Coordinates of C-alpha atoms and ligand atoms in Angstrom, one line a residue:
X781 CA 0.0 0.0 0.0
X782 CA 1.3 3.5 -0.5
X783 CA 1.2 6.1 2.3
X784 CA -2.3 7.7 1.6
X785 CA -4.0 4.7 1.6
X786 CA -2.4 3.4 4.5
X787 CA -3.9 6.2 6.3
X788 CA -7.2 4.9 5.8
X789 CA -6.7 0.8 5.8
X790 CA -3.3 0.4 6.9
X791 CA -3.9 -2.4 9.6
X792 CA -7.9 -2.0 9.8
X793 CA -10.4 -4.4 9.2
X794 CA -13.8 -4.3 9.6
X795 CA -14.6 -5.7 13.0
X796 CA -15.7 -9.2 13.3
X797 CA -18.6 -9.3 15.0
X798 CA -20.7 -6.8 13.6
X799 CA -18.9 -5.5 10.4
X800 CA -18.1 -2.1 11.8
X801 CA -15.8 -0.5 9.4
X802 CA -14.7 1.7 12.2
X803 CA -13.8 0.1 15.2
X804 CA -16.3 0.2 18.1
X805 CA -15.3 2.4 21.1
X806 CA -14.4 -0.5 23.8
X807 CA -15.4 1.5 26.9
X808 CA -14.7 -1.7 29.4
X809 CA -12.0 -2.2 31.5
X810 CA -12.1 -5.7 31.6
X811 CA -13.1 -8.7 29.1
X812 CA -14.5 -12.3 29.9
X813 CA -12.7 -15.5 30.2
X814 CA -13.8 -18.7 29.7
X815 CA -11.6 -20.4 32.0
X816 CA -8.3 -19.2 33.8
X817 CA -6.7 -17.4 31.4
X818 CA -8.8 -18.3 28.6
X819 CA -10.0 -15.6 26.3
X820 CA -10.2 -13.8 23.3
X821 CA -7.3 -12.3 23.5
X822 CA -7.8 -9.2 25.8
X823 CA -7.8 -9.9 29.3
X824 CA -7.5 -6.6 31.0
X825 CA -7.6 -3.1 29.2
X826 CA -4.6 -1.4 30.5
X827 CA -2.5 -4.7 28.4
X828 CA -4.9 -4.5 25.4
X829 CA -8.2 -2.6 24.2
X830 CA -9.5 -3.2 20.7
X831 CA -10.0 0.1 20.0
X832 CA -6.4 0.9 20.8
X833 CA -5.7 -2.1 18.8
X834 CA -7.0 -0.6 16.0
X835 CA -5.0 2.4 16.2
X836 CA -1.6 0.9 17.1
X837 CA -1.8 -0.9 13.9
X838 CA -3.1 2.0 11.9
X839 CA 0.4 3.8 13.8
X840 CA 2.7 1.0 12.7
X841 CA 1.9 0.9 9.3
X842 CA 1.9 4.6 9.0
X843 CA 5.3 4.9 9.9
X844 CA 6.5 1.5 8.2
X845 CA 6.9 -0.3 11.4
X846 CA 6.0 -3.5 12.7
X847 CA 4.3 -2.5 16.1
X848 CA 3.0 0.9 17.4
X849 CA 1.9 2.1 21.2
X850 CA -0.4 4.8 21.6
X851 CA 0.0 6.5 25.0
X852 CA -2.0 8.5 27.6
X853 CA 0.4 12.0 26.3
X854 CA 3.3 12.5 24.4
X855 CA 5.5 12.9 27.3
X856 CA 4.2 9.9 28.3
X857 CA 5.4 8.2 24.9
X858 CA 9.3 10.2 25.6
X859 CA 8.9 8.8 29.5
X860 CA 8.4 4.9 28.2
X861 CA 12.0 5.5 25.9
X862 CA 13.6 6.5 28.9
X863 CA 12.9 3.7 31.4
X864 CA 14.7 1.1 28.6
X865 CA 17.4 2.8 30.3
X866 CA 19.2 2.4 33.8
X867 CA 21.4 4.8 35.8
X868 CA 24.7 5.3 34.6
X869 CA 23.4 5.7 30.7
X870 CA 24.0 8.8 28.5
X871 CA 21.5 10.0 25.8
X872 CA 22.9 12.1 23.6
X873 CA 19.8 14.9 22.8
X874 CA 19.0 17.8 20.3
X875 CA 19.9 21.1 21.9
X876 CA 16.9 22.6 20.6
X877 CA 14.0 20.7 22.3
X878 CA 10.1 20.9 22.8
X879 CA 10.3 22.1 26.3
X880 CA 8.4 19.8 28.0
X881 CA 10.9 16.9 26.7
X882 CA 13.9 19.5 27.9
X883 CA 12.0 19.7 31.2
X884 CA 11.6 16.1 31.6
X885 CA 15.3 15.2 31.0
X886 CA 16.5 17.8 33.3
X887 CA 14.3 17.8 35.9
X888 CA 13.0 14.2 35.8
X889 CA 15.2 11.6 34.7
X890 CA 18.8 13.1 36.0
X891 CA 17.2 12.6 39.3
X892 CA 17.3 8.8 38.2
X893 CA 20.8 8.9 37.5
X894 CA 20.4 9.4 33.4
X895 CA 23.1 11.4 31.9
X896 CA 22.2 13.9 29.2
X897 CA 24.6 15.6 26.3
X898 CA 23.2 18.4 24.3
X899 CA 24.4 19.1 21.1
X900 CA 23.7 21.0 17.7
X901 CA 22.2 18.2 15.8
X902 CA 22.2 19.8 12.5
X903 CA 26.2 18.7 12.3
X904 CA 26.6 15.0 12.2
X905 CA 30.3 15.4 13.6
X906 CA 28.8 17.4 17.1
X907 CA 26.7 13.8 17.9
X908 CA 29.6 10.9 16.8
X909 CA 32.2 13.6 18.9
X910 CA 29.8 13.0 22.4
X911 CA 29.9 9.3 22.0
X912 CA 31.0 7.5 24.9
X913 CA 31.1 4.0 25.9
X914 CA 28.4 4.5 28.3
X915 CA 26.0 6.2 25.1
X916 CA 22.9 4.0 24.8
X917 CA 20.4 6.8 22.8
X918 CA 20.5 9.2 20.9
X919 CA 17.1 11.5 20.8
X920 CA 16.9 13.8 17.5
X921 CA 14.0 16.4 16.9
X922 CA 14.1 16.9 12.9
X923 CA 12.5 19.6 12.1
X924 CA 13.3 21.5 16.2
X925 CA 10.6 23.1 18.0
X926 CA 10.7 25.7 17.9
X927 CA 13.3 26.8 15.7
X928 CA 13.2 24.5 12.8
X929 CA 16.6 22.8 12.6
X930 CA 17.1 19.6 11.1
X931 CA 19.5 16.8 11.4
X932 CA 19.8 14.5 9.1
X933 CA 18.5 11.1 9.9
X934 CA 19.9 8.9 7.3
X935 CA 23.5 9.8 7.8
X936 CA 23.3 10.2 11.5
X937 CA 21.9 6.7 11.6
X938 CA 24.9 5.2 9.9
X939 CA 27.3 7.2 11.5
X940 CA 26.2 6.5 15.1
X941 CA 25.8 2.8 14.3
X942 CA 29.2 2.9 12.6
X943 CA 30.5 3.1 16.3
X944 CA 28.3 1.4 18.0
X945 CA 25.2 -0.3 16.6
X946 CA 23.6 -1.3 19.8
X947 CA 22.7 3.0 20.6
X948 CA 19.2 3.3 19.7
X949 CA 18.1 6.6 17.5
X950 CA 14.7 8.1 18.7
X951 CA 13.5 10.9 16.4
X952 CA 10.6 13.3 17.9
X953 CA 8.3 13.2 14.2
X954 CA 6.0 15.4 15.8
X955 CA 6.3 18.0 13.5
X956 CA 7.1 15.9 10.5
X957 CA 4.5 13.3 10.3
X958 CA 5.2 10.5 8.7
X959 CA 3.4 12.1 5.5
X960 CA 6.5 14.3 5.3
X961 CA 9.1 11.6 6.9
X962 CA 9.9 8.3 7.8
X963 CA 12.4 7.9 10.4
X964 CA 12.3 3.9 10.7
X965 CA 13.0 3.8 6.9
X966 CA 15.6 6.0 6.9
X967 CA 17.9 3.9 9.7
X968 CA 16.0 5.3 13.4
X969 CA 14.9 2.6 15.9
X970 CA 11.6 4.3 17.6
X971 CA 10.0 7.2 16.4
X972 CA 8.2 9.5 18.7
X973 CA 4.6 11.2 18.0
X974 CA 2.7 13.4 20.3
X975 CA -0.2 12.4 18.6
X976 CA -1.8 15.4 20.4
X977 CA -0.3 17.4 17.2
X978 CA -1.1 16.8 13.6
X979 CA -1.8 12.5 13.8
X980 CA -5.1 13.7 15.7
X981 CA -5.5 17.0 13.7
X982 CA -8.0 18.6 15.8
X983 CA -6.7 19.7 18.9
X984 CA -9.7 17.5 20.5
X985 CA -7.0 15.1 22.6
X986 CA -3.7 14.6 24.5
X987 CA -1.8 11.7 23.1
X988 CA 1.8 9.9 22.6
X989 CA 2.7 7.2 20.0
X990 CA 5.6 5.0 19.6
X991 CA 6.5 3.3 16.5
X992 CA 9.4 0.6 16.1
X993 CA 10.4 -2.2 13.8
X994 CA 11.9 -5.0 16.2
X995 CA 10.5 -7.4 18.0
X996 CA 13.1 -7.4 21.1
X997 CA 12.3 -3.6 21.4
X998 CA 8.5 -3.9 20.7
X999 CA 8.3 -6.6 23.8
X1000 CA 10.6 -4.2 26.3
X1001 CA 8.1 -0.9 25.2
X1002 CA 5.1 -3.4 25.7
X1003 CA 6.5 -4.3 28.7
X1004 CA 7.0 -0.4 30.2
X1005 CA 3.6 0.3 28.7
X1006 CA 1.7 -2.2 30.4
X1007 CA 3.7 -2.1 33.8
X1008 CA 3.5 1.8 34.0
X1009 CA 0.6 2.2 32.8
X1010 CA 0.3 5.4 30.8
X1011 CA -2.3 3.8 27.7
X1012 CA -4.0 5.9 25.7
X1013 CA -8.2 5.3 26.3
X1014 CA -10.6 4.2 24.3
X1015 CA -12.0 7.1 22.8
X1016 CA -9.1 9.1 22.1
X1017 CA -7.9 6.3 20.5
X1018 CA -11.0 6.1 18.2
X1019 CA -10.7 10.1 17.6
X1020 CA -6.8 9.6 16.9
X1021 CA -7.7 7.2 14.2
X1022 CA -10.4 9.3 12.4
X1023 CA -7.5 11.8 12.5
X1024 CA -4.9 9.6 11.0
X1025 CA -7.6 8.9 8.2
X1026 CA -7.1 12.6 7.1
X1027 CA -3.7 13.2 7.3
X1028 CA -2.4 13.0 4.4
X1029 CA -5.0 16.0 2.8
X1030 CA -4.4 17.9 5.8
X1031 CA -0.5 17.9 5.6
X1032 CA -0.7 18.7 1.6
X1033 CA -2.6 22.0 3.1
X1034 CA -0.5 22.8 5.7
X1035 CA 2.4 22.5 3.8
X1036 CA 0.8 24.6 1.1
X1037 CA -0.4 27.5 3.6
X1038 CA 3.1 27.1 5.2
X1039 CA 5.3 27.6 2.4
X1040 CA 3.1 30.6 1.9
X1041 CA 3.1 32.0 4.6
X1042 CA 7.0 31.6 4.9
X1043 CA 7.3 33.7 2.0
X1044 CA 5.0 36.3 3.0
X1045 CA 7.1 36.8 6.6
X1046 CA 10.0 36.8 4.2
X1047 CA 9.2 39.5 2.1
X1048 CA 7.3 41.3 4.4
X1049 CA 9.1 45.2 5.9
X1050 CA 8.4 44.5 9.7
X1051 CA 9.8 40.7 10.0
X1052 CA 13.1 40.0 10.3
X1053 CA 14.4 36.4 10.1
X1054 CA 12.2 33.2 9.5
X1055 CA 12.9 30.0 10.3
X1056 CA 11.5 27.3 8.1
X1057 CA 13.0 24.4 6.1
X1058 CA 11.3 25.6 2.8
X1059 CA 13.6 28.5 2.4
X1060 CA 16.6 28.6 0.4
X1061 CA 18.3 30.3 2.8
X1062 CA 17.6 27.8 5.9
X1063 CA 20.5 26.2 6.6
X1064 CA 18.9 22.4 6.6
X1065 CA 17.2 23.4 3.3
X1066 CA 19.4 20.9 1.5
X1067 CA 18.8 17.9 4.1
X1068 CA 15.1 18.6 4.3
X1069 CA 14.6 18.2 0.8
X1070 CA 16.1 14.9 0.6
X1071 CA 14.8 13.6 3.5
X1072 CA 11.3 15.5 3.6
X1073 CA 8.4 15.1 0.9
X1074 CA 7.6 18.7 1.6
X1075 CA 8.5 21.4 4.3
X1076 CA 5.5 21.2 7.0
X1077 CA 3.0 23.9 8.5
X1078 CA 5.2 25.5 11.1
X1079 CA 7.0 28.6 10.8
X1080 CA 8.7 30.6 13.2
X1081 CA 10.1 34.3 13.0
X1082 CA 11.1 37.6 14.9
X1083 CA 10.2 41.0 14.2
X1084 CA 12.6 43.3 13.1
X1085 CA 11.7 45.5 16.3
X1086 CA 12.8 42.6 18.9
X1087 CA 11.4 44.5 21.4
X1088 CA 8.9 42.4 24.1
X1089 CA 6.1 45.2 23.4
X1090 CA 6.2 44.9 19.7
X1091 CA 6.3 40.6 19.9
X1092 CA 3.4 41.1 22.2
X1093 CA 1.3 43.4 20.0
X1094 CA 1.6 41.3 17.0
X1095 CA 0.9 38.0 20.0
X1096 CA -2.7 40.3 21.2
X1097 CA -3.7 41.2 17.6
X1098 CA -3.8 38.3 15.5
X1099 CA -7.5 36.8 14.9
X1100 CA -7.3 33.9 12.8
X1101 CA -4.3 32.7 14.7
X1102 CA -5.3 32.0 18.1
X1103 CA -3.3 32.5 21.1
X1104 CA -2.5 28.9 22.2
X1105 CA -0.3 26.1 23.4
X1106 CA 0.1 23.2 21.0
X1107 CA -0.2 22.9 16.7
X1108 CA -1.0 20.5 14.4
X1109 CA -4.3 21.4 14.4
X1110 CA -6.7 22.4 11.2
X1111 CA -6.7 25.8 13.1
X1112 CA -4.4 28.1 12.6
X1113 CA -2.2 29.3 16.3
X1114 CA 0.5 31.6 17.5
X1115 CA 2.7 30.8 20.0
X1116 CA 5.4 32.5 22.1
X1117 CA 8.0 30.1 22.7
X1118 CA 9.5 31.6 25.5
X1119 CA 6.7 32.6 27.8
X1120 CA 4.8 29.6 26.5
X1121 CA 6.3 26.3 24.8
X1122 CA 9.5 26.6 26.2
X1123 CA 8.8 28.8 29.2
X1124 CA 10.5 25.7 31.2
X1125 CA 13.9 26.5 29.8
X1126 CA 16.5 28.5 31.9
X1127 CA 16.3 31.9 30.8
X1128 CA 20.4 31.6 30.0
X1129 CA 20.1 28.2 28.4
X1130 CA 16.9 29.8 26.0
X1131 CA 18.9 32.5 24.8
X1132 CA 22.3 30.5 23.9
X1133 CA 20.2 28.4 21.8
X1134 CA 18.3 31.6 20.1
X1135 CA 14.6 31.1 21.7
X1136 CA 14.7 34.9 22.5
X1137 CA 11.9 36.8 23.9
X1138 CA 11.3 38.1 20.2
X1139 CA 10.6 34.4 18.6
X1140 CA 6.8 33.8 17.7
X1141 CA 6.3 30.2 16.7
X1142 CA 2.9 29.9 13.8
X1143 CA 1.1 26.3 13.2
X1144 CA -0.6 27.6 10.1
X1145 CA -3.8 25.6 9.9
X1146 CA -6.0 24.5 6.7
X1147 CA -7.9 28.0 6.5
X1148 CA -7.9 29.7 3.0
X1149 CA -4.6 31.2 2.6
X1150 CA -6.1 34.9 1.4
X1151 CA -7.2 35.1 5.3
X1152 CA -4.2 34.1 7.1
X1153 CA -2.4 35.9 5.0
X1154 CA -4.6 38.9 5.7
X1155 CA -4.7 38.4 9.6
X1156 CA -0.8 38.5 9.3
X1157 CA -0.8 41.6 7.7
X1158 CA -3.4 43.2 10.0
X1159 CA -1.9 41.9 13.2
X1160 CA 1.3 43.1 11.9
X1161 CA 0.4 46.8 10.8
X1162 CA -1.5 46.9 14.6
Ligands
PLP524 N1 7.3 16.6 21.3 C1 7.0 17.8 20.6 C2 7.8 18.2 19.4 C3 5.9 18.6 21.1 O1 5.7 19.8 20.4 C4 5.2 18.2 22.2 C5 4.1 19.0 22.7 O2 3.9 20.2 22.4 C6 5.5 17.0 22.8 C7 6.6 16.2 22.3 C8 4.8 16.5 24.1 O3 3.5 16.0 23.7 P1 2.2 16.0 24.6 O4 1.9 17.5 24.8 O5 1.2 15.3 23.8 O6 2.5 15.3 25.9

């Protein structure tokens, strides 16, 4: 099957009792046996739930795995990668984080005795120079929120399994989607989704995913799953699915509206420099268009008058674009990474990596372009 149809029937049948094409929503916690551990193959709903069944394979073969985990958030989905780890192990990590995962390596899981090595991912040579002997992960965000770097997956892949093929390669494909990029076919052992983002589409849930192609890995994450706890529940795993059906003609929009928009920021008097992948001028350009089908819906830039009042004014007087947390969504938002998004980042640590106070992240949504365009322009000339 190719991709857009695997969005719709990739792992789905109708179900067998009744011929629902869409699987039923399983709201039960627990399923019948027949004798002692006799049944139908669900026993208990935080193992297995049919309607999360039906997702996880719709995850796996959207991402050209063999098995897929759909999770109560996606920190919940980063948390699970984490515990295959024990104290004493370094992950090497993207300097330029979502700052929720940022938060939860620093302030979570170095607690637990997990070393963490931050580098600029967008230079191969900066990820093989941190590698120690004690390097069992290595977690890439390609394209970065919020400031749209990439690394590239491919060569990273075979150059970190050059030295040592047991460290696993986790790419965060939030912003990606698989409709964009693969990361299990390009040489990555998990990929990471908060499904919250564009897999849902609708801003209508909070959800993680985890995708892998390996049985010994697919048992371990099972394993952390079921013991831990943190499932994703029947109905957003039902909504998640309907959302997955779409994503292919969504992502053909936002990348449309994106690349638009990009070009409109870049031409425009008041902006000053944009971040996204689309542009010549970005310095991944080259990467992302070999390893991207097209550049995505999220665009970051500054105003050429960095001052807080001016980011602010243009933050209060945008219409279309909502002030909010999150993207992915058919809607289009605004967000300010460093009050909002990455508000969780040291102030010091923010500004070495360039999230000033100046930076305003968009998710352009699936609007017509003529009115976002014209809610920039207003919201700009405010
Ligand atoms: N990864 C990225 C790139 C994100 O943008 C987010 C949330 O914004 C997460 C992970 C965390 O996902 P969730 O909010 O579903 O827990």
């Amino acid at each position: 099957m190719k991709f857009n149809t695997k969005t719709i029937h990739g792992g789905q049948k109708p179900e067998e009792a009744t011929g629902a094409v869409m699987p039923p929503v399983f709201l039960t916690s627990t399923f019948a046996q027949s004798s002692p551990g006799k049944h139908k193959g669900y026993a208990y709903a935080r193992g297995t739930n049919p309607t999360r069944t039906a997702l996880e394979n719709s995850l796996a073969s959207i991402e050209n795995g063999t098995h897929g985990f759909a999770f109560s958030s996606g920190m919940a989905a980063i948390d699970c990668v984490l515990r295959l780890l024990k104290p004493g192990d370094e992950i090497i990590a993207g300097n330029d984080l979502y700052g929720g995962t940022y938060r939860m390596f620093t302030q979570l899981f170095q607690k637990y005795g997990l070393e963490f090595t931050y580098v600029d991912t967008d230079e191969i040579v900066n990820i093989t120079n941190a590698i120690t002997e004690k390097t069992k992960l290595v977690w890439l965000e390609t394209p970065t929120n919020p400031l749209m770097k990439i690394a590239d997956i491919a060569a990273i892949s075979v150059a970190v399994k050059d030295i040592n093929s047991a460290i696993l390669i986790a790419v965060d494909n939030t912003f990606a989607t698989p409709y964009l990029q693969q990361p299990l076919t390009l040489g990555a052992d998990i990929v990471m989704h908060s499904a919250t983002k564009y897999l849902g589409g609708h801003s209508d849930l909070i959800m993680g995913a985890l995708m892998v192609k390996e049985e010994t890995l697919a048992k371990e994450i099972h394993f952390i799953q079921f013991a831990a706890g943190a499932i994703a529940a029947p109905m957003d795993s039902f909504l998640a699915l309907r959302g997955i059906k779409t994503l292919h003609i969504r992502m053909q929009r936002h990348c449309e509206n994106g690349r638009a928009v990009a070009s409109f920021l870049e031409n425009h008097a008041k902006v000053g420099q944009v971040y996204f992948p689309g542009l010549e001028n970005h310095r991944g350009h080259k990467i992302a268009k070999k390893q991207m089908k097209d550049f995505g819906g999220m665009v970051s830039f500054k105003l050429k008058d960095e001052s807080i009042e001016a980011t602010f004014k243009f933050l209060e007087n945008t219409k279309l674009f909502t002030l909010a947390e999150s993207l992915g969504g058919v809607e289009s938002l605004v967000n300010h990474p460093a009050t909002m998004s990455h508000g969780s980042i040291p102030e010091k640590e923010r500004l070495k990596i360039g999230i000033t106070n100046s930076l305003v992240r968009l998710s352009v949504g699936i609007e017509d372009i003529e009115d976002l365009l014209a809610d920039l322009e207003q919201a700009l000339n405010a």
